[in-house]
Structures are given as structure tokens and as C-alpha cells.
XYZ file of C-alpha atoms in Angstrom:
446
model
C 85.210 98.141 101.114
C 86.286 94.721 99.897
C 89.524 93.379 101.349
C 92.444 92.750 99.093
C 91.862 95.371 96.400
C 92.653 98.623 98.129
C 96.283 99.173 97.151
C 98.194 99.287 93.933
C 99.250 95.679 93.586
C 101.649 93.979 91.228
C 98.989 91.537 90.071
C 97.765 92.294 86.567
C 94.093 92.994 85.973
C 92.196 94.144 82.919
C 90.200 97.347 82.809
C 86.486 96.641 82.675
C 84.429 99.279 80.847
C 81.280 97.888 82.492
C 82.632 98.147 86.036
C 84.184 101.523 85.298
C 80.872 102.886 84.034
C 79.034 101.376 86.981
C 81.432 103.007 89.443
C 81.162 106.416 87.792
C 77.376 106.179 88.184
C 77.770 105.004 91.796
C 80.061 107.982 92.478
C 77.459 110.381 91.091
C 74.784 108.736 93.251
C 76.879 109.248 96.377
C 77.477 112.882 95.405
C 73.687 113.419 95.231
C 73.468 112.284 98.863
C 75.085 115.523 100.096
C 72.442 117.887 98.651
C 69.882 115.265 99.713
C 71.226 115.523 103.247
C 71.012 119.316 102.986
C 67.308 119.086 102.144
C 66.730 116.505 104.888
C 68.373 118.713 107.499
C 67.053 121.957 105.994
C 63.452 120.861 106.346
C 63.939 120.034 110.011
C 65.160 123.473 111.112
C 63.159 126.647 111.646
C 62.576 129.140 108.847
C 65.259 131.529 110.070
C 68.043 128.941 109.661
C 67.157 127.070 106.457
C 69.814 128.549 104.181
C 72.532 128.211 106.789
C 71.659 124.541 107.234
C 71.787 123.964 103.483
C 75.127 125.746 103.236
C 76.675 123.774 106.093
C 76.299 120.654 103.947
C 76.956 122.310 100.594
C 80.245 123.935 101.618
C 81.666 120.463 102.281
C 81.529 119.805 98.538
C 83.979 122.627 98.017
C 86.367 122.290 100.949
C 86.765 118.512 101.009
C 87.171 118.216 97.236
C 90.123 120.622 97.221
C 91.811 118.920 100.182
C 91.186 115.454 98.725
C 92.926 116.384 95.488
C 95.838 118.063 97.267
C 96.599 115.395 99.870
C 93.519 113.603 101.226
C 93.519 110.658 98.839
C 97.189 110.041 99.578
C 96.662 110.126 103.348
C 93.678 107.785 103.223
C 94.739 105.302 100.544
C 98.450 105.738 99.966
C 101.109 103.250 101.040
C 100.657 102.358 104.695
C 102.827 104.168 107.226
C 102.698 102.193 110.458
C 99.046 101.200 110.279
C 97.692 104.672 111.083
C 98.114 106.766 107.946
C 98.993 106.350 104.301
C 101.044 108.332 101.829
C 102.106 108.134 98.199
C 103.746 111.053 96.438
C 102.041 110.058 93.194
C 98.700 110.770 94.825
C 99.577 114.344 95.849
C 97.514 116.573 93.596
C 96.368 113.373 91.852
C 99.186 114.202 89.459
C 101.170 110.980 89.216
C 98.359 108.635 88.183
C 98.103 107.093 84.728
C 94.828 107.371 82.832
C 94.393 103.602 82.653
C 96.269 102.719 85.844
C 94.102 100.262 87.757
C 93.298 100.315 91.445
C 94.927 97.270 92.990
C 93.446 94.033 91.719
C 90.204 95.738 90.731
C 89.152 96.408 87.159
C 88.579 100.167 87.532
C 91.034 103.069 87.107
C 92.628 104.740 90.125
C 90.914 107.983 89.134
C 87.504 106.329 89.389
C 88.277 104.884 92.818
C 89.552 108.277 93.963
C 86.352 109.956 92.751
C 84.149 107.384 94.495
C 86.005 107.727 97.777
C 85.923 111.518 97.524
C 82.127 111.457 97.761
C 82.363 109.523 101.051
C 84.812 112.086 102.402
C 82.456 114.934 101.436
C 79.304 113.665 103.106
C 80.899 112.572 106.391
C 81.570 116.053 107.843
C 78.274 117.249 106.376
C 76.530 114.683 108.601
C 77.955 116.404 111.681
C 76.294 119.708 110.814
C 72.803 118.559 111.770
C 73.767 118.450 115.441
C 74.837 122.110 115.375
C 71.857 123.767 113.706
C 70.912 127.357 114.562
C 74.008 128.434 116.479
C 77.489 128.190 114.918
C 79.517 130.634 112.846
C 79.759 129.646 109.211
C 83.462 130.569 109.053
C 84.202 128.503 112.153
C 82.290 125.579 110.675
C 84.221 125.800 107.405
C 87.532 125.789 109.283
C 86.370 122.840 111.375
C 85.582 120.822 108.233
C 89.071 121.435 106.840
C 90.809 120.469 110.066
C 88.520 117.549 110.868
C 88.825 115.712 107.575
C 92.606 116.145 107.744
C 93.217 114.790 111.241
C 90.176 112.548 111.728
C 88.485 111.355 108.543
C 91.531 110.722 106.352
C 93.386 108.701 109.036
C 90.292 106.720 110.079
C 89.501 105.887 106.450
C 93.018 104.469 106.209
C 92.590 102.443 109.416
C 89.410 100.862 108.117
C 89.869 100.533 104.343
C 93.521 101.065 103.481
C 95.581 97.905 103.177
C 97.939 97.960 106.124
C 95.517 100.037 108.184
C 95.372 98.524 111.638
C 91.609 97.904 111.683
C 91.797 96.536 108.142
C 94.486 94.096 109.242
C 92.451 93.178 112.327
C 89.710 92.135 109.859
C 87.088 94.497 111.204
C 84.245 94.377 108.676
C 82.982 97.733 107.439
C 81.625 97.316 103.945
C 80.736 100.939 103.266
C 81.222 103.153 106.310
C 79.584 102.182 109.596
C 82.729 103.134 111.500
C 84.595 105.469 109.151
C 81.499 107.493 108.211
C 78.635 107.202 110.677
C 80.265 106.455 114.038
C 82.997 108.910 113.073
C 80.494 111.686 112.332
C 78.211 110.907 115.277
C 81.049 110.931 117.798
C 82.401 114.157 116.285
C 78.975 115.761 116.669
C 78.998 114.921 120.373
C 82.508 116.315 120.768
C 81.592 119.641 119.172
C 78.338 119.876 121.128
C 80.287 119.712 124.364
C 82.018 122.917 123.248
C 79.238 124.976 121.626
C 76.468 124.101 124.085
C 72.692 124.287 123.717
C 70.521 126.521 121.578
C 68.814 129.437 123.238
C 65.405 128.181 124.300
C 66.281 124.474 124.238
C 63.529 122.524 126.057
C 61.504 125.755 126.360
C 60.725 127.086 122.893
C 59.066 124.999 120.168
C 61.677 124.058 117.575
C 59.576 122.117 115.123
C 60.573 121.313 111.508
C 59.470 124.101 109.196
C 58.948 121.868 106.107
C 58.217 118.171 106.410
C 57.846 117.820 102.608
C 61.455 119.016 102.319
C 62.468 116.416 104.918
C 60.764 113.662 102.931
C 62.398 114.838 99.705
C 65.811 114.769 101.368
C 65.211 111.308 102.813
C 64.166 110.050 99.383
C 67.318 111.427 97.769
C 69.424 109.858 100.499
C 67.725 106.487 99.994
C 68.279 106.734 96.241
C 71.922 107.741 96.526
C 72.644 105.115 99.168
C 72.449 102.342 96.561
C 75.591 103.827 95.034
C 77.074 104.220 98.510
C 76.619 100.548 99.394
C 76.401 98.553 96.167
C 79.277 100.542 94.672
C 81.585 99.718 97.546
C 82.497 96.350 96.026
C 83.937 98.293 93.057
C 82.043 96.170 90.541
C 79.631 93.288 90.429
C 81.456 90.469 88.691
C 80.688 88.052 91.545
C 77.261 89.293 92.669
C 78.342 90.803 96.002
C 77.253 94.282 94.918
C 73.808 92.911 94.080
C 73.491 91.386 97.553
C 74.508 94.721 99.074
C 71.826 96.466 96.994
C 69.067 94.102 98.134
C 70.199 94.231 101.763
C 70.196 98.029 101.654
C 66.580 98.104 100.525
C 65.477 95.415 102.982
C 67.066 96.988 106.058
C 65.841 100.470 105.220
C 62.258 99.325 104.779
C 62.357 97.293 107.993
C 63.868 100.157 109.978
C 61.195 102.571 108.799
C 58.479 100.152 109.913
C 60.242 99.506 113.219
C 60.572 103.225 113.964
C 56.917 103.860 113.076
C 55.724 100.953 115.222
C 57.694 102.248 118.212
C 56.414 105.753 117.572
C 52.804 104.577 117.429
C 53.131 102.636 120.680
C 55.014 105.422 122.451
C 53.336 108.545 121.084
C 50.172 107.350 119.357
C 50.917 108.543 115.814
C 52.677 107.532 112.600
C 54.565 110.690 111.621
C 56.230 111.613 108.356
C 59.293 112.726 110.312
C 59.380 109.289 111.927
C 59.153 107.556 108.547
C 62.008 109.636 107.135
C 64.170 109.252 110.233
C 63.512 105.512 110.420
C 64.561 105.061 106.803
C 67.817 106.935 107.422
C 68.461 104.866 110.555
C 68.126 101.693 108.484
C 70.456 103.028 105.803
C 73.045 103.863 108.447
C 72.851 100.485 110.188
C 73.086 98.340 107.063
C 76.017 100.313 105.630
C 78.773 98.319 107.378
C 76.892 95.016 107.136
C 75.350 94.923 103.658
C 78.073 92.701 102.194
C 78.255 90.173 105.020
C 74.657 89.309 105.945
C 71.694 87.666 104.237
C 68.489 89.552 103.341
C 66.871 88.043 106.438
C 69.764 89.341 108.515
C 69.303 92.741 106.870
C 65.647 92.775 107.911
C 66.639 91.978 111.501
C 69.322 94.687 111.534
C 66.835 97.179 110.129
C 64.139 96.522 112.719
C 66.616 96.597 115.594
C 68.198 99.829 114.386
C 64.856 101.492 113.754
C 63.673 100.855 117.297
C 67.019 101.629 118.959
C 67.440 104.918 117.108
C 63.846 105.947 117.834
C 64.548 105.356 121.511
C 67.926 107.104 121.364
C 66.654 110.425 119.998
C 64.844 111.046 123.280
C 68.055 110.768 125.293
C 69.037 114.355 124.546
C 66.138 115.602 126.641
C 67.050 113.316 129.530
C 70.811 113.865 129.375
C 70.637 117.545 128.485
C 72.725 117.746 125.302
C 71.221 119.653 122.367
C 71.682 117.472 119.290
C 69.480 119.622 117.056
C 68.642 117.093 114.314
C 69.490 113.805 116.057
C 72.859 113.061 114.489
C 73.936 111.190 117.620
C 70.658 109.302 117.963
C 70.605 108.185 114.318
C 74.162 108.106 112.976
C 76.160 107.236 116.081
C 73.649 104.771 117.508
C 72.751 103.359 114.083
C 76.409 103.000 113.117
C 77.262 101.253 116.378
C 74.264 98.915 116.057
C 75.001 97.947 112.465
C 78.712 97.437 113.106
C 78.178 95.247 116.165
C 75.330 93.216 114.669
C 77.738 91.960 112.019
C 79.186 89.915 114.879
C 75.815 88.182 115.183
C 74.461 87.979 111.627
C 77.512 87.592 109.341
C 76.915 84.470 107.228
C 80.492 83.849 106.125
C 79.352 83.314 102.559
C 79.313 86.712 100.870
C 81.943 89.428 101.490
C 84.264 87.342 103.661
C 84.482 83.992 105.406
C 83.937 85.547 108.831
C 80.834 84.190 110.573
C 78.796 85.780 113.298
C 77.615 84.180 116.526
C 74.282 83.045 115.046
C 76.083 81.272 112.195
C 78.566 79.282 114.257
C 81.386 81.799 114.352
C 81.427 82.312 118.100
C 82.342 85.685 119.561
C 85.488 86.267 117.498
C 84.033 88.634 114.902
C 81.899 90.408 117.495
C 85.068 91.111 119.470
C 86.798 92.568 116.416
C 83.783 94.722 115.611
C 83.716 96.001 119.185
C 87.364 97.060 118.986
C 86.687 98.959 115.766
C 83.590 100.682 117.156
C 85.172 101.750 120.438
C 88.446 102.990 118.951
C 86.888 105.042 116.149
C 84.288 106.480 118.532
C 86.822 107.559 121.143
C 89.340 108.933 118.649
C 86.750 111.019 116.827
C 85.117 112.225 120.056
C 88.344 113.375 121.687
C 89.990 114.939 118.622
C 86.767 116.659 117.545
C 86.371 118.170 121.007
C 89.972 119.451 120.924
C 89.554 120.951 117.450
C 86.270 122.637 118.369
C 87.755 123.989 121.604
C 90.759 125.407 119.763
C 88.552 127.097 117.168
C 86.329 128.470 119.910
C 89.310 129.975 121.716
C 90.802 131.513 118.579
C 87.745 132.897 116.772
C 84.648 131.784 118.630
C 82.601 128.864 117.339
C 79.187 130.210 118.208
C 77.269 133.167 116.760
C 76.214 136.040 118.967
C 72.979 135.858 120.916
C 71.223 138.462 118.768
C 72.093 136.640 115.537
C 70.958 133.326 116.965
C 67.605 134.762 117.993
C 66.978 136.668 114.757
C 68.330 133.904 112.541
C 71.679 132.984 111.021
C 70.419 133.187 107.425
C 70.292 136.961 107.393
C 73.335 137.442 109.621
C 75.709 135.058 107.828
C 74.340 134.886 104.286
C 72.369 138.149 103.832
C 69.467 136.113 102.465
C 66.251 134.471 103.581
C 64.836 131.186 102.326
C 61.287 132.435 101.816
C 59.872 135.823 100.879
C 56.633 136.495 102.747
C 56.486 140.153 101.777
C 54.768 139.980 98.424
C 56.337 137.527 95.991
C 52.864 136.277 95.126
C 51.554 139.744 94.270
C 48.247 139.351 96.112
C 46.873 140.896 99.272
C 50.030 139.898 101.173
C 52.080 142.051 98.818
C 49.811 145.052 99.287
C 50.021 144.731 103.043
C 53.802 144.903 102.890
C 56.701 143.876 105.158
C 54.694 143.882 108.357
C 52.726 140.824 107.243
C 55.880 139.082 106.110
C 57.508 139.702 109.467
C 54.446 138.409 111.278
C 54.297 135.279 109.118
C 57.975 134.603 109.689
C 57.493 134.814 113.441
C 54.488 132.506 113.213
C 56.352 129.872 111.201
C 59.393 130.077 113.482
C 57.159 129.487 116.471
């Protein structure tokens, strides 16, 4: 988020219909990222858990929206209260905001800014869900989302983007969410994993993606929506910064995909579709905090570095023994850390802010600030997420029963299955009845 326009200021500005329209479109693009994430994650799980994986993302649209309207926007972007949280009574219920009241010194209405920021708040807890595939209660997950956004996301968003927030005042650069979104979600995933443990059969049973086309579709929707995520974070494009962010987003994503595939070819001998999709997401994650402060060449460098680092990081779960089902830690935590720290090397000082990185004559100053932001957000989210998950586990149990985990959460939690193998096509499979469907389901799950 751009500094200097994140509170209601006394300075007069004029509403811009062009910027307002642009930001409404950007908000819709970011909203599309959540169902895109659901497809991306849904394709990577086994058949028996597809619907549950989709719902773990989709339910965030409902829970976070309600909380954001009631109090979330006020906590994240209200008047600063000691550097750690915000509040403004006019933001409670979004009821005290004028139709044409502008957001700070920007040229867009407060309502538009609130809608844009809501979409960030929605997708962040949804990102966590990929680490927990196949084994958590849907009710426990829903409660975790509500608690987590309240005590982790809303405060951290204020630290990073709210004027008066302590990381904002420290001048930590996070254009669109490297710390507040990706490190926050990745660290939370690790905290919850320490409570819920590994899937039954981890390292023993094959747990391959059931639909790589669905993974590619999800990655494509994420890539598409990410232009709203990043370019929209300047809240307009009167000075061209949003355009630079757009170009940098594309450049880093492409470079990361190629970097991941190159590593994969050297390490495993193949260029996989899963690697292409994962590499693209790693690049999107890494460029998110940096897209307004680096050049396109810097974006290419960040993309390649992130692609290789994240490809290496996803293998750590097998060495360290934690079961991050869909590599949230390897992609979002590692990618977010890489992108946030590389600002300290590649910031040009000529786009979003005057801060320069080490390679542009700025010394280690900005790198030090970025390190403080990374470490503090990571530790806060990790510790609080662990405590929340532990409390939920003690009160109601966070994990499904062993029988439900083995047979599949879709039927147990949602009374549905993603695919009907028992005769929807009307051919010989239909005549042979449920036995064939059951056999096919077991074969796909294997």
C-alpha cells in the first residue's frame, strides 16, 4: 500500500471516477482469486477431499466479509491506537461513512477502499487451508478463521498499512502483502500444523493430485486476479506506479515459473504441469511486496530466485517431518520472506518510495527494516496461530476422526462427493452399478 494515503486526512482531494472505476474492477479481480485458490488447492488433493478443500476457501468469503463489516475494517484501518491496532467508531458496521467521503488523500471513496481491502482479508486465511488438507473438522476450521482474522490479520494489516502502525512508521515496504498476507498465512499454517499433526499415511501412501487441469485452471485465475491485487494497491494510476506494479507482476511470475521448471528438470528430470503452476504462484507471492519498488529487471531477478528457493523448500517437509499438504509453507512463507527481503537489495528508490536497496547505493538500511518486518510478523502469526489452534483442539477437537479421514471428509462433512462414478454417463459403467464407482474411486485416490 502506498504511504501517506491510508487515513482520513484533512487535505482536500477530488473524487476521480476513473480511479474509482479502476479500483472497483481491481477489487473484483482480487475476489476472483479466492475461488481460483480453491480450484488450485482442490486439484491437488485426492478425490475424497475435493469438496472439503473447495469449501475451506469458499467459507472465508462468508465469515470474513461479515466480520469485516462489523469491526474488521475499523481494527485494520481506523485511527491508530498505540501502533498496534486501529479503531474508528464510524467504521463499525461501515455505518458512519459518507457516500462520497474520500479515503485520505486518495481520489477514491472510503467504501471502495474498504471493499478492496476486504478481498485481501478474505484470501489470507484461505491460503492457510492448503496446509491442512484431508484432516481437519470443517466447524473447527470455520471457528479458526473467525478468531484468526480478528487477533492476527486485522492487527498485522494495521501494523503494515495503517498510518501510525509501527511497521508502517518504521518504513517497512510491503506494497501489496508480502508480510501481511503471505508470511502471515505461511507462518499460521506452520503453527496449526504443529497442533493437528500429519495425515494418516504421510510418507507411505501416494497422495498425488487428482486433477492437474484443475490445478492449472486455479493457477491461471490466481495469475489473472493478481494484477488487481498488485496494480490496484496504489489506489489509482495517476502517476504510473500501478503500471510499473503490473509489469513487474508479470515479469516476476514468468521468471519464477521458468526458474522452478529449470530446477525441477535438473533435480528430477521432468518439466511438470504442477511445477509450472507452483512456480507461477511462487513468483506472484515474491513480487507482491516488491512490485512498486523495483525495476522490471529487479522483478525478473526476484522471480528467478523465488522460483528456485520455493522449489527447494517444498522438499523440506519430507526431511523435517511436517505435513504441509499443499506446500503453503514452501511457497507462501518462503516466497513471502524472499520477496520482502530482496526489496533490501533491489529497491531502486525511484518508484514507490525513495528508499534504495543495497545494489542501488542504499546500504543495508532498508534490508534491516525489511528483516524486522519479516521476523516480527512471522513470529507473531506463528505463536498466536498455534495458541488458537491448540485452544480449539482442546475445546472441540480440530481433527476429524480416523475413519472419516480414511474414507474422505467430503462425505462425512458435506454429505456430497465431487464426482459420480456410478452411472452419470449412462453407459456400461451405469449398468454395472455402485461397485464400479467404488472401485474407480479407490483407484483415483490411490
